[in-house]
Coordinates of C-alpha atoms and ligand atoms in Angstrom, one line a residue:
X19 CA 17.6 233.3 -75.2
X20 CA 20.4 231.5 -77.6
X21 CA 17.3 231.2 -80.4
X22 CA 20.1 229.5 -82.7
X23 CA 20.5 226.7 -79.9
X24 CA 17.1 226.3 -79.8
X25 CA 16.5 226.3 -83.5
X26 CA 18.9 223.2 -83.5
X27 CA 17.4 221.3 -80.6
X28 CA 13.8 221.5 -82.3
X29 CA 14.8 220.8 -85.8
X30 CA 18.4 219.3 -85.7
X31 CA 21.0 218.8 -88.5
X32 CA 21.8 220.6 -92.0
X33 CA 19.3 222.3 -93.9
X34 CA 20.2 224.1 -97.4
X35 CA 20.2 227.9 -97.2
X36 CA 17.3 229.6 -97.9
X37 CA 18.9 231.1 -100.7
X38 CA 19.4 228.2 -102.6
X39 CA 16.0 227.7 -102.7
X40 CA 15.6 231.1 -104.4
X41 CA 18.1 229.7 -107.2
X42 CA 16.6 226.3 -107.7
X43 CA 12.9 227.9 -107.9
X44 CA 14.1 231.1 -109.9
X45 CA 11.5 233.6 -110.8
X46 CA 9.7 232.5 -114.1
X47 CA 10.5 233.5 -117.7
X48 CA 7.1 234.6 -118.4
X49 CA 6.0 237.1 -120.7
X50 CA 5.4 240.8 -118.7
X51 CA 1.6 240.3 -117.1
X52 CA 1.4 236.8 -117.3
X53 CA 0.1 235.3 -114.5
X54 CA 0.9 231.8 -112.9
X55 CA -2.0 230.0 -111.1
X56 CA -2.7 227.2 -109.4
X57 CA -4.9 224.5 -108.0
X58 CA -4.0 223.4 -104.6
X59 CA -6.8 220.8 -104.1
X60 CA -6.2 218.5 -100.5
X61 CA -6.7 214.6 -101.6
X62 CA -9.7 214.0 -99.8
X63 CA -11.7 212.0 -102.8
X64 CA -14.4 214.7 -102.5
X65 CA -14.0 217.1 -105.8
X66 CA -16.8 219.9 -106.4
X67 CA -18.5 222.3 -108.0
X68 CA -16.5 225.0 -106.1
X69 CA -13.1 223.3 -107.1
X70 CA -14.4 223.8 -111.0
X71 CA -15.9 226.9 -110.6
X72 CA -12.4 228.2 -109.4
X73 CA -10.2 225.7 -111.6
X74 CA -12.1 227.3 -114.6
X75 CA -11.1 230.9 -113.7
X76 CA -7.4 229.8 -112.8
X77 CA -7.3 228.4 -116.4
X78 CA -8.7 231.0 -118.2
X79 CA -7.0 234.1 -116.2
X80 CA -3.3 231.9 -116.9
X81 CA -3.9 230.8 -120.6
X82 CA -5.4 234.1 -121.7
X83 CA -2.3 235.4 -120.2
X84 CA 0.4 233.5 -121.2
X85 CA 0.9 232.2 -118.3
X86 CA 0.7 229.0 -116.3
X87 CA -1.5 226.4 -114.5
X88 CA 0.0 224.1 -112.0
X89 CA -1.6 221.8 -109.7
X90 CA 0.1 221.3 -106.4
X91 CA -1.0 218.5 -103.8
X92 CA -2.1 220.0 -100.4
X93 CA -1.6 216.4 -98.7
X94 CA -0.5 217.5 -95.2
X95 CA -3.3 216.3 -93.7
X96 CA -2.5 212.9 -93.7
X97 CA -6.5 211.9 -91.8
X98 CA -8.6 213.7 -94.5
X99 CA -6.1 211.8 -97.6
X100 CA -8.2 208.8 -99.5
X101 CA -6.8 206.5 -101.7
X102 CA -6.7 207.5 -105.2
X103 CA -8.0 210.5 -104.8
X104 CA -5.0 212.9 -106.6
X105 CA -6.2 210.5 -109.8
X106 CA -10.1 211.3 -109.3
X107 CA -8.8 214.8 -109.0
X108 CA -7.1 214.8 -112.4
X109 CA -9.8 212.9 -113.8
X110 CA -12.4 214.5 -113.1
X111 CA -11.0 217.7 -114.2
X112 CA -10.0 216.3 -117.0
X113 CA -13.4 216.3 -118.1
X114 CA -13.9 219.2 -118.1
X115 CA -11.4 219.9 -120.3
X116 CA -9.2 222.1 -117.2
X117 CA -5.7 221.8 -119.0
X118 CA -2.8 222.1 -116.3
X119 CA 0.9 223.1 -117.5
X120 CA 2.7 221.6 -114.8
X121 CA 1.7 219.7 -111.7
X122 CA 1.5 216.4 -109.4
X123 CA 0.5 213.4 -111.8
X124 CA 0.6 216.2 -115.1
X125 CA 4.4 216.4 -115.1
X126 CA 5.8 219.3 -117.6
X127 CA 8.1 221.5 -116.5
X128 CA 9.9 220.3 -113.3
X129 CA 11.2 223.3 -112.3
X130 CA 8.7 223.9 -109.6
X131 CA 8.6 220.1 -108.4
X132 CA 7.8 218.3 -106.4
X133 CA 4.2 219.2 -105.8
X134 CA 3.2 217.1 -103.2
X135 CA 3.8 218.9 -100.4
X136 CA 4.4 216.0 -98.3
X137 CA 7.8 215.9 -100.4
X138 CA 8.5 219.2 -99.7
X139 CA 8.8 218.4 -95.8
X140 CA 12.6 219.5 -95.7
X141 CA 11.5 223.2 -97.6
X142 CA 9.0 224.3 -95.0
X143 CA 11.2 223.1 -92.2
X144 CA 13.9 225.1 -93.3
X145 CA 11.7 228.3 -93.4
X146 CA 10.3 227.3 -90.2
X147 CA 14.0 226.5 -88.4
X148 CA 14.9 230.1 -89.4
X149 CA 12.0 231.7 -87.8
X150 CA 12.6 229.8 -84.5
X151 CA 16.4 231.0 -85.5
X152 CA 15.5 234.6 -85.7
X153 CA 12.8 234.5 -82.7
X154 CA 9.6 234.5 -85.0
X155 CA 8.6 231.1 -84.1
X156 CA 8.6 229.2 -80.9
X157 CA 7.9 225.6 -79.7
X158 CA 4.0 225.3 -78.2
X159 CA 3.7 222.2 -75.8
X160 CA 0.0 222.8 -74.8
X161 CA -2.0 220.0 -75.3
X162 CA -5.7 219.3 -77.0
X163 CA -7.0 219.0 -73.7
X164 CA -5.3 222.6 -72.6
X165 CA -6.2 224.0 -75.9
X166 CA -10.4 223.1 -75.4
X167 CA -10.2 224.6 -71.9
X168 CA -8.6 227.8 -73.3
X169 CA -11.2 228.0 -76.1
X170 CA -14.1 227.5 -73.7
X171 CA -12.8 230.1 -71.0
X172 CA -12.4 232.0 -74.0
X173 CA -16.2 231.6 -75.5
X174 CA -17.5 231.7 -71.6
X175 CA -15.9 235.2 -71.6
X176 CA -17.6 236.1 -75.1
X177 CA -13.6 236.9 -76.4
X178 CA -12.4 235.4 -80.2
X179 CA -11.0 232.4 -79.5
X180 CA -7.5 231.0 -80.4
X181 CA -4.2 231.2 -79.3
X182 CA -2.8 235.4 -79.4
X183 CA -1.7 237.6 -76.8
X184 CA -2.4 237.3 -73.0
X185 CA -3.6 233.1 -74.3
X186 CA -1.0 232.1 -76.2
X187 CA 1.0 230.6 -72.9
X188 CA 3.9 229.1 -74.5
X189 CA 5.0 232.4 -76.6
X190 CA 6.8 233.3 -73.2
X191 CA 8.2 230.3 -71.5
X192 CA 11.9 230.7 -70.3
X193 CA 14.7 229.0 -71.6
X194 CA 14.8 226.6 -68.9
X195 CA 11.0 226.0 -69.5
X196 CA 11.7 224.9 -72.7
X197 CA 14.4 222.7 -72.2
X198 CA 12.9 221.2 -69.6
X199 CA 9.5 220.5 -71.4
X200 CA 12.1 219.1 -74.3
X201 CA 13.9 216.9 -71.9
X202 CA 10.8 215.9 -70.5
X203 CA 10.0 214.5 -74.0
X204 CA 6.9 216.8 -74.5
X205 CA 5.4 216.5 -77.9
X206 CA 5.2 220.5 -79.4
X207 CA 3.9 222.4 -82.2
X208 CA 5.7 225.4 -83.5
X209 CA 4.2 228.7 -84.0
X210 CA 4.0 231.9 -85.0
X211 CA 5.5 234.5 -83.1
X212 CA 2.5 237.3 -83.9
X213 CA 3.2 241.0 -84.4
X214 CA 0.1 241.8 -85.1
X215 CA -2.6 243.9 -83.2
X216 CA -6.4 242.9 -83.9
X217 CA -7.7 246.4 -83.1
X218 CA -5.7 247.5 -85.9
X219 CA -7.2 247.2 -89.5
X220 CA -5.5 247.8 -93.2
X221 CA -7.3 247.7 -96.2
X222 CA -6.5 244.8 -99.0
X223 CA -6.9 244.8 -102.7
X224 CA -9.0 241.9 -103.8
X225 CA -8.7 241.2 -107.3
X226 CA -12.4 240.2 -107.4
X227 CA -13.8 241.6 -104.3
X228 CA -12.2 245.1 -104.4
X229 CA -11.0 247.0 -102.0
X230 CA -11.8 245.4 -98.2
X231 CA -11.0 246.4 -94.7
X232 CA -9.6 243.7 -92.3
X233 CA -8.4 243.4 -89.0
X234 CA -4.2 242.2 -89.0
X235 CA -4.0 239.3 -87.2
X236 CA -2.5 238.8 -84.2
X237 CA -3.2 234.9 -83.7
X238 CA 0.3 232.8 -83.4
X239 CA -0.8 230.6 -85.2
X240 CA 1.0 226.7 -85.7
X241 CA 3.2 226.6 -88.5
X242 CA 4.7 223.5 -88.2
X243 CA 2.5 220.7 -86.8
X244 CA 3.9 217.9 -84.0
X245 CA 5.0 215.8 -87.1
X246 CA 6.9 218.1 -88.2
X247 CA 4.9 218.6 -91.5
X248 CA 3.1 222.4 -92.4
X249 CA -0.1 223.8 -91.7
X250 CA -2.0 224.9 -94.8
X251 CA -0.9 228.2 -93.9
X252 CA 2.8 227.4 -93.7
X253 CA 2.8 225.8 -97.0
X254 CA 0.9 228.2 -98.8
X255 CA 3.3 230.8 -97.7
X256 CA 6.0 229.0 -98.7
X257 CA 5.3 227.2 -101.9
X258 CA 3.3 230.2 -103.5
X259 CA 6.3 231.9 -103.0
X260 CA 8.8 229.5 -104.3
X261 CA 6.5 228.1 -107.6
X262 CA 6.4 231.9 -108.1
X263 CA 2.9 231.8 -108.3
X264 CA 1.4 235.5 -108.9
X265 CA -2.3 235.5 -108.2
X266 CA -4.3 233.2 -106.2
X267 CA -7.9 232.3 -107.0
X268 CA -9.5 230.5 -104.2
X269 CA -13.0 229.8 -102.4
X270 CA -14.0 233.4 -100.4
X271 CA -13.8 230.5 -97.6
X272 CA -10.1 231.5 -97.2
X273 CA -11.1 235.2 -96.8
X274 CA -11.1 235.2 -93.3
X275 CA -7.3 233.7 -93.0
X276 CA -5.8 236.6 -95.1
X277 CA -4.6 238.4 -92.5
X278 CA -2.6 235.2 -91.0
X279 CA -1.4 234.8 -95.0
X280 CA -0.3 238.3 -95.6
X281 CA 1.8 238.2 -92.0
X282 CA 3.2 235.0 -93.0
X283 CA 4.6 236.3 -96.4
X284 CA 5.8 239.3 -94.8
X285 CA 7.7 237.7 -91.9
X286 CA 9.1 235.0 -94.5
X287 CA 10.4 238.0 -96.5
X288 CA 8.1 237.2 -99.4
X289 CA 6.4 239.5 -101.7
X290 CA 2.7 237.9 -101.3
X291 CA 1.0 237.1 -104.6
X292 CA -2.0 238.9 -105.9
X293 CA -5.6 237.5 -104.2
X294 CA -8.9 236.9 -105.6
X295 CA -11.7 235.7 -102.9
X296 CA -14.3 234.1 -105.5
X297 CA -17.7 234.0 -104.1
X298 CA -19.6 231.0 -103.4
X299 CA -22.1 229.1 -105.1
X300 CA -25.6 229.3 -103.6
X301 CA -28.5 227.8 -104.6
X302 CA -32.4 228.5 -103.9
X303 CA -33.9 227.0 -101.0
X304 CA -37.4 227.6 -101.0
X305 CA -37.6 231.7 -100.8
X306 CA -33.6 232.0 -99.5
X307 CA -30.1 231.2 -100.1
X308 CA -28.2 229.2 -99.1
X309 CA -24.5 227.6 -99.9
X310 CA -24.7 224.3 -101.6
X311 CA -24.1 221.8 -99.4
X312 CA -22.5 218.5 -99.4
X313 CA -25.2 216.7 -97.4
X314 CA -28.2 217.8 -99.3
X315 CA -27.1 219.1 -102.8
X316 CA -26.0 215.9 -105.1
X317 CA -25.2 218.6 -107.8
X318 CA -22.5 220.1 -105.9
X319 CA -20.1 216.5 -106.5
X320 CA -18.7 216.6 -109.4
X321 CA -19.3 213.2 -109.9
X322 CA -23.1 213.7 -110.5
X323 CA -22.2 215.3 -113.4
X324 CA -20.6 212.5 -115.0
X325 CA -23.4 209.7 -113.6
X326 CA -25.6 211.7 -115.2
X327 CA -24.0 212.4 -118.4
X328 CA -23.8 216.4 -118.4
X329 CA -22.0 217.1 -121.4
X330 CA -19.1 218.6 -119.7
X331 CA -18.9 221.7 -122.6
X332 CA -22.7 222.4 -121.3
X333 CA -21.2 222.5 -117.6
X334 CA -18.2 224.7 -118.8
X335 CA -20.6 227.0 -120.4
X336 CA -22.8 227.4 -117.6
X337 CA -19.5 227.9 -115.1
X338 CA -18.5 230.6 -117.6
X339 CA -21.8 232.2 -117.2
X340 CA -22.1 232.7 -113.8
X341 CA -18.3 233.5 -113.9
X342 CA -18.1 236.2 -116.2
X343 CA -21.5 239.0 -116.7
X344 CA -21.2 239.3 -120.2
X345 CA -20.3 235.5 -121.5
X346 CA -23.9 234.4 -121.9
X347 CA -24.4 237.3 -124.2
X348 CA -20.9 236.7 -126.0
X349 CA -22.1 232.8 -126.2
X350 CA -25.1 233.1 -127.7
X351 CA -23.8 235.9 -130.9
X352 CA -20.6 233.4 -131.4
X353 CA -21.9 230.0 -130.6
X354 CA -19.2 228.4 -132.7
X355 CA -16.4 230.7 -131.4
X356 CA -13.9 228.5 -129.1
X357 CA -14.5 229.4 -125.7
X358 CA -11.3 230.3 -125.4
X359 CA -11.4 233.2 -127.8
X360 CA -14.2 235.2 -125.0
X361 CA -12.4 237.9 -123.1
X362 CA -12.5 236.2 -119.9
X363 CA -11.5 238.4 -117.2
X364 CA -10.9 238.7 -113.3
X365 CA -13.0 242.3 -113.0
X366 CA -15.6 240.8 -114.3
X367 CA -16.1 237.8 -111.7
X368 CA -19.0 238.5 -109.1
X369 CA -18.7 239.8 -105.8
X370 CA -20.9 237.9 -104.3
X371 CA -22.6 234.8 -104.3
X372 CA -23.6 233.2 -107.6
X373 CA -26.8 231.4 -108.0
X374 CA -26.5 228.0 -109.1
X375 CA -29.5 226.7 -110.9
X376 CA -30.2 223.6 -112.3
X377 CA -33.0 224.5 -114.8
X378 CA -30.7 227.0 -116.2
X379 CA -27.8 224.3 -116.6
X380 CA -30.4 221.8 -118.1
X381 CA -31.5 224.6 -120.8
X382 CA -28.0 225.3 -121.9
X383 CA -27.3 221.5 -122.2
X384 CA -30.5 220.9 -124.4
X385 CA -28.9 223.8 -126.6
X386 CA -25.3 222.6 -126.5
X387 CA -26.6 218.7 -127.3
X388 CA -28.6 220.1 -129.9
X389 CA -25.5 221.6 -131.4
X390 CA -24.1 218.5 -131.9
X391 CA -24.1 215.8 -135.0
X392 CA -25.7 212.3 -134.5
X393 CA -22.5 211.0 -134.9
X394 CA -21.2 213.4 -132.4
X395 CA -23.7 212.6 -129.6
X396 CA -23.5 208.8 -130.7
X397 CA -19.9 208.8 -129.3
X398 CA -20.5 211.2 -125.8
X399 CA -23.5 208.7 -125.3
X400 CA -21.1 205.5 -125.6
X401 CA -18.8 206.7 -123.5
X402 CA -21.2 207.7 -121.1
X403 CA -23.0 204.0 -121.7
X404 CA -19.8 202.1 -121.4
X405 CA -19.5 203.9 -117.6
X406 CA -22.6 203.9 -116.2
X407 CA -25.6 202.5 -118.9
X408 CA -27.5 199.4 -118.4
X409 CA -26.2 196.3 -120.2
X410 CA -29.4 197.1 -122.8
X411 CA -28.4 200.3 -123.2
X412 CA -25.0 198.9 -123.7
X413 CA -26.5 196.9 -126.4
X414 CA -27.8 200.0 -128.1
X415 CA -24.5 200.4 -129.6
X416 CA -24.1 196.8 -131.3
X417 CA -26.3 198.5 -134.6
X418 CA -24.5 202.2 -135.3
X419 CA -26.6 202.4 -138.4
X420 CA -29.6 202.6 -136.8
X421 CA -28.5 204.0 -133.2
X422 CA -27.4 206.7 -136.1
X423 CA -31.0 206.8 -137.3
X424 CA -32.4 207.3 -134.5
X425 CA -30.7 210.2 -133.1
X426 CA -30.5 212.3 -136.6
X427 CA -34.4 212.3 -136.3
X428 CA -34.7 213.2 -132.0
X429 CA -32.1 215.6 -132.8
X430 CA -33.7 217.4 -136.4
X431 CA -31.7 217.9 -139.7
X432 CA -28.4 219.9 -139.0
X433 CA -28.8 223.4 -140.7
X434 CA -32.6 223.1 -140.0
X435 CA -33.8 224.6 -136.7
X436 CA -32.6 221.3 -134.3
X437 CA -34.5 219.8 -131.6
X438 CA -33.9 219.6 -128.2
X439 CA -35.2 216.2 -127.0
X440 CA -31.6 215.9 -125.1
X441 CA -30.6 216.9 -121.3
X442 CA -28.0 214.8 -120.3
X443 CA -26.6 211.1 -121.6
X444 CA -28.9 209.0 -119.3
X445 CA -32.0 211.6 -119.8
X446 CA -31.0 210.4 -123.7
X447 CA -30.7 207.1 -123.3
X448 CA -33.9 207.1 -121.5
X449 CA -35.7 209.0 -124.4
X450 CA -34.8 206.8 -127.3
X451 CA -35.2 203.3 -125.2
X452 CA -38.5 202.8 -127.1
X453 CA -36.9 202.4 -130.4
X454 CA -34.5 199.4 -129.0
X455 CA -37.5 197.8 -126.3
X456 CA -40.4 197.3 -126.1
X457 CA -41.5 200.5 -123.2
X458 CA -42.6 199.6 -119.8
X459 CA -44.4 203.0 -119.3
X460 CA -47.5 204.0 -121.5
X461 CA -49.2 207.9 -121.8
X462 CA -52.5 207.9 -121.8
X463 CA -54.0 207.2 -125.6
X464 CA -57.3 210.0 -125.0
X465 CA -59.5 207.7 -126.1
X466 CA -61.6 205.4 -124.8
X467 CA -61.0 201.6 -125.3
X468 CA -63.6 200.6 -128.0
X469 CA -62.4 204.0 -130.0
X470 CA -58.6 202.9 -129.6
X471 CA -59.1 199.7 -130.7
X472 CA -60.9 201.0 -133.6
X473 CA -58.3 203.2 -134.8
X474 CA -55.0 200.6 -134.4
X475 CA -57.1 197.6 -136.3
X476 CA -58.0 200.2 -139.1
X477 CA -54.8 201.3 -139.3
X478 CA -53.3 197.6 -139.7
X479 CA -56.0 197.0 -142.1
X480 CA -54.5 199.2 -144.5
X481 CA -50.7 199.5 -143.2
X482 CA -47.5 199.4 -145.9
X483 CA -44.6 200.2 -145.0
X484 CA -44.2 201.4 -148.1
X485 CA -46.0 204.2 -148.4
X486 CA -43.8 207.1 -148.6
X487 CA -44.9 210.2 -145.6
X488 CA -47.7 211.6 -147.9
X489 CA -49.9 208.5 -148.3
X490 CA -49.3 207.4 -145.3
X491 CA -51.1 210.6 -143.4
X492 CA -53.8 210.5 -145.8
X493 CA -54.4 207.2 -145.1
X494 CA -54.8 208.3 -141.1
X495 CA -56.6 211.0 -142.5
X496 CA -59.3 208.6 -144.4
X497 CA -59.5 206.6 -140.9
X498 CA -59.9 209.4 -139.0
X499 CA -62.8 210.5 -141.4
X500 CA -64.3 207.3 -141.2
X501 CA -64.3 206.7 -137.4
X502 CA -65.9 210.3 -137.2
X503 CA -62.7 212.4 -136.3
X504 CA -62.3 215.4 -138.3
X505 CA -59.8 214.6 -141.2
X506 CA -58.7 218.7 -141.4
X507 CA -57.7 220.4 -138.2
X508 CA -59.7 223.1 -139.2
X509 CA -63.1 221.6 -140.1
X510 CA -62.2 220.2 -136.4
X511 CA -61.9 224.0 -135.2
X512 CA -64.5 225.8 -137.3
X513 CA -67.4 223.0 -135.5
X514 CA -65.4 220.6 -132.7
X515 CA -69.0 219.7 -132.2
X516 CA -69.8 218.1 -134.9
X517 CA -66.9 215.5 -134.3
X518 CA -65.0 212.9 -131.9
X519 CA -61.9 214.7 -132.1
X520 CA -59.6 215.4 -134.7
X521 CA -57.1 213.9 -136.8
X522 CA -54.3 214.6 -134.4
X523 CA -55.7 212.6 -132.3
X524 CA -55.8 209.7 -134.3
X525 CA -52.4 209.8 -134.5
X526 CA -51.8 210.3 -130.7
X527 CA -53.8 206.8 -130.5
X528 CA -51.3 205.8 -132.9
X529 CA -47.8 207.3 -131.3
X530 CA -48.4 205.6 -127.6
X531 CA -49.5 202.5 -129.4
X532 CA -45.8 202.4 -131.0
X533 CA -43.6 204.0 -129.1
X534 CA -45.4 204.9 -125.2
X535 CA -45.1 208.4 -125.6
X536 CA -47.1 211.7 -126.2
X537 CA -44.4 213.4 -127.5
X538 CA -42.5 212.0 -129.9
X539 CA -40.6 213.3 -133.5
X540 CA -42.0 212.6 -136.3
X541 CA -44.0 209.0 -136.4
X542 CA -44.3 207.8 -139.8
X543 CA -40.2 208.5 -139.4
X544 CA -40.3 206.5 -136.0
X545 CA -42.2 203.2 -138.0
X546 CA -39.9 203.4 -140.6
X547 CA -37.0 203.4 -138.4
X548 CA -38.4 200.6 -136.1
X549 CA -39.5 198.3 -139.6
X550 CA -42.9 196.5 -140.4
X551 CA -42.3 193.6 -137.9
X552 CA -41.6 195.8 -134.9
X553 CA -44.6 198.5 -135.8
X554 CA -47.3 195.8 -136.2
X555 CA -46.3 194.2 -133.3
X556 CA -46.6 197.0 -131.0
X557 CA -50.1 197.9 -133.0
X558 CA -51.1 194.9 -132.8
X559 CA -50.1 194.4 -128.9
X560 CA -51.8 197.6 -128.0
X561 CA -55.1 196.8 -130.0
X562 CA -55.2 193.3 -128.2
X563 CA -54.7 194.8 -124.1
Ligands
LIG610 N1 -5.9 223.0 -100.0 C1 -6.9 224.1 -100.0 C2 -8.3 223.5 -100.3 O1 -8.4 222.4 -100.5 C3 -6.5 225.0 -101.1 C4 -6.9 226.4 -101.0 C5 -6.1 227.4 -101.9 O2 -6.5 227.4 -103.1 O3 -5.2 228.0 -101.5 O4 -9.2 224.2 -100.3

């Protein structure tokens, strides 16, 4: 068969040489062991934890290197693309603080442009045209319809499915077959003209998984779909290649296409880059695992972690831990080292699946928060307000002074050992509403009604403002003594008999009347904050219902 002929007929007219595209993407000038990496997210508006988990070790693995990020566009799929998406993509990795070099929407270094691949149309057919040219590749004309049939026969006979050997039909029609089917105005694929044998295995080198044993493939597999544009496959081949990419980090999901990859590079003449497979995130599902999942797991969206107000240094530091064994330990002996400085490292990624716990996340970020200045978690929780807080909470923000206030006594004296009142932004907001509103929700006081009522009109009776920590508790103390509560915890302990309760729950009486809660920081702190007008009136409210 004239294969040039053909060639021209499928995909007509000029295309560069390949080698010009060698000389326009030249290899980098990188530093010796630097390794280029890459994001290769498809636009389909849905961005998760996966794609963060793996965007963090890209980073780190190219920056600790001296080497380079990119973020390429995998857009050939032209059903699964969403509006804006490429934007949410950036965005929402920009939050996390994932620093690209180079990429779609980043700009940099243009060397390696465009990365859309929809733009790179004209690269992959060129490749492709010179397979068909060279007999590697052939046109496919069978249709959806033929292709079900073939995968049920297939199943029915308990054989793997797709199209390979004795199946693939097209891989040996005759010249006048294809012609005809051309002339006929068929619409085609083209594919991969296999040399591999299934029965046969090799080992691989997986930078994370370490050694494994797979089958080559032997599946002819579409590299050019009917619009003429790239499978993932295709593209991967072509562009990892050609952006000189030298290690790939991606979802063990792509495990199982290897084999089709490595052929691919090898029948393109391409020196494949180096693989890492990084295991999934799993989560606990009653006594098993199981993958996080997009129907049932909100936390797997990225998004959830921005509606919810996750400090996105917590989130980084909880990726990092599951990432790398020894970061947790690292973390918590240099808490105010730059994460950047930990040794970060590909040999030290799991194998297999990491667990993915929320608890654990939500105990790091009461850590990390409590790290922070008041002035420092004023400005996360306005920007997280401004997005996604009620227009109260909104409000909070009109009096920085006491917003200020309020948050250097939920979050302790820096230096001194800090509370931990704080999860996430909206958990925050949530926390300190009491010191803006009046609360909706009340704990229980512990007391019964005639007792409470006793204990908020005695206090009024002998309120000031005023009265600087000291005299104020030993006026609660007095009250206490003269309603029958034990003044001294431990007269209370050495004889609870003897009394209605103790001191502490005087105050208890007192803390729901003013601010709803149980468990609050310090009070007399709370009623200085919240002024004379606002404490009375909650006392006074609480004495009268
Ligand atoms: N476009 C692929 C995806 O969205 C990229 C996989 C890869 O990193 O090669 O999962």
């Amino acid at each position: 068969m004239d294969f040039s002929a053909l060639a021209e007929r499928l995909l007509p007219g000029e295309y560069p040489a390949l080698e010009t595209f060698e000389k326009r993407y030249p290899p980098r000038d990188l530093p010796k062991n630097a390794e280029v990496t890459r994001l290769a997210p498809s636009p389909t508006g849905f961005i998760h934890l996966g794609n963060l988990f793996v965007a963090i070790a890209n980073e780190r693995i190219a920056h600790r290197s001296g080497g380079t990020l990119y973020l390429r566009i995998e857009d050939t799929d032209l059903k699964r693309k969403v509006e804006g998406a490429v934007e949410a993509v950036i965005a929402a990795l920009d939050y996390f603080d994932i620093r690209f070099d180079e990429g779609a929407q980043i700009g940099g270094d243009d060397t390696y442009a465009p990365w859309y691949q929809r733009q790179r149309a004209d690269i992959y057919r060129a490749y492709a045209k010179e397979l068909i040219r060279r007999g590697r590749a052939y046109p496919c004309f069978c249709t959806e319809e033929e292709l079900s049939a073939l995968r049920a026969e297939q199943t029915e006979k308990k054989e793997v499915t797709g199209y390979y050997g004795k199946y693939a039909r097209c891989r040996n029609l005759s010249e006048e077959e294809i012609y005809a089917a051309l002339d006929a105005g068929k619409p085609y694929v083209i594919r991969l003209r296999s040399m591999g044998d299934a029965s046969r295995h090799f080992t691989f080198h997986d930078e994370i998984k370490g050694e494994i044993t797979v089958t080559q493939n032997d599946q002819d597999v579409v590299i050019l779909k009917s619009d003429g544009i790239p499978t993932y496959h295709f593209a991967h081949a072509v562009d990892d290649h050609l952006m000189r990419t030298t290690l790939v980090i991606r979802g063990e999901e792509w495990l199982a296409s290897l084999p089709i990859h490595l052929e691919l590079f090898d029948v393109l003449g391409f020196r494949p880059p180096k693989y890492g497979h990084n295991c999934s995130l799993m989560k606990m599902d009653g006594a098993s695992r199981r993958k996080l999942s997009k129907r049932k797991d909100p936390e797997l969206s990225l998004s959830f972690y921005r509606q919810e107000g996750y400090h996105p240094f917590a989130v980084k530091v909880y990726m990092l831990t599951l990432l790398n064994s020894d970061f947790e330990e690292w973390h918590a002996k240099f808490p105010d080292k730059p994460l950047e400085e930990f040794p970060f490292r590909i040999s030290k990624m799991g194998k297999s699946g990491a667990l993915f716990d929320l608890d654990k996340l939500n105990d790091i970020s009461r850590t990390e928060l409590s790290r922070l200045s008041a002035e420092e978690m004023l400005a996360f929780l306005r920007t997280w307000a401004q997005a996604f807080g009620t227009p109260e909470q909104q409000a909070y923000f009109a009096d920085e002074e006491y917003l200020l206030k309020v948050l250097a006594l939920c979050m302790g004296t820096a230096g001194k050992k800090r509370r931990k009142d704080f999860v996430t932004a909206r958990q925050a907001m949530e926390e300190i509403g009491y010191f803006f509103s009046a609360y909706a929700q009340r704990d229980a006081y512990g007391v019964d009604e005639g007792t409470r009522r006793a204990i908020l009109e005695g206090f009024l009776a002998t309120y000031d403002p005023k009265n600087d920590a000291q005299v104020w508790f030993s006026k609660v103390k007095e009250l206490a003594a003269n309603l029958g509560f034990a003044a001294e915890m431990r007269d209370y302990k050495a004889d609870p008999a003897a009394y209605k309760g103790s001191v502490s729950d005087v105050a208890q009486v007192l803390r729901v009347a003013v601010t709803g809660r149980a468990n609050t920081p310090d009070l007399w702190t709370i009623m200085q904050i919240l002024g004379e007008e606002r404490t009375r009136g909650r006392i006074l409210a609480a004495a009268r219902a």
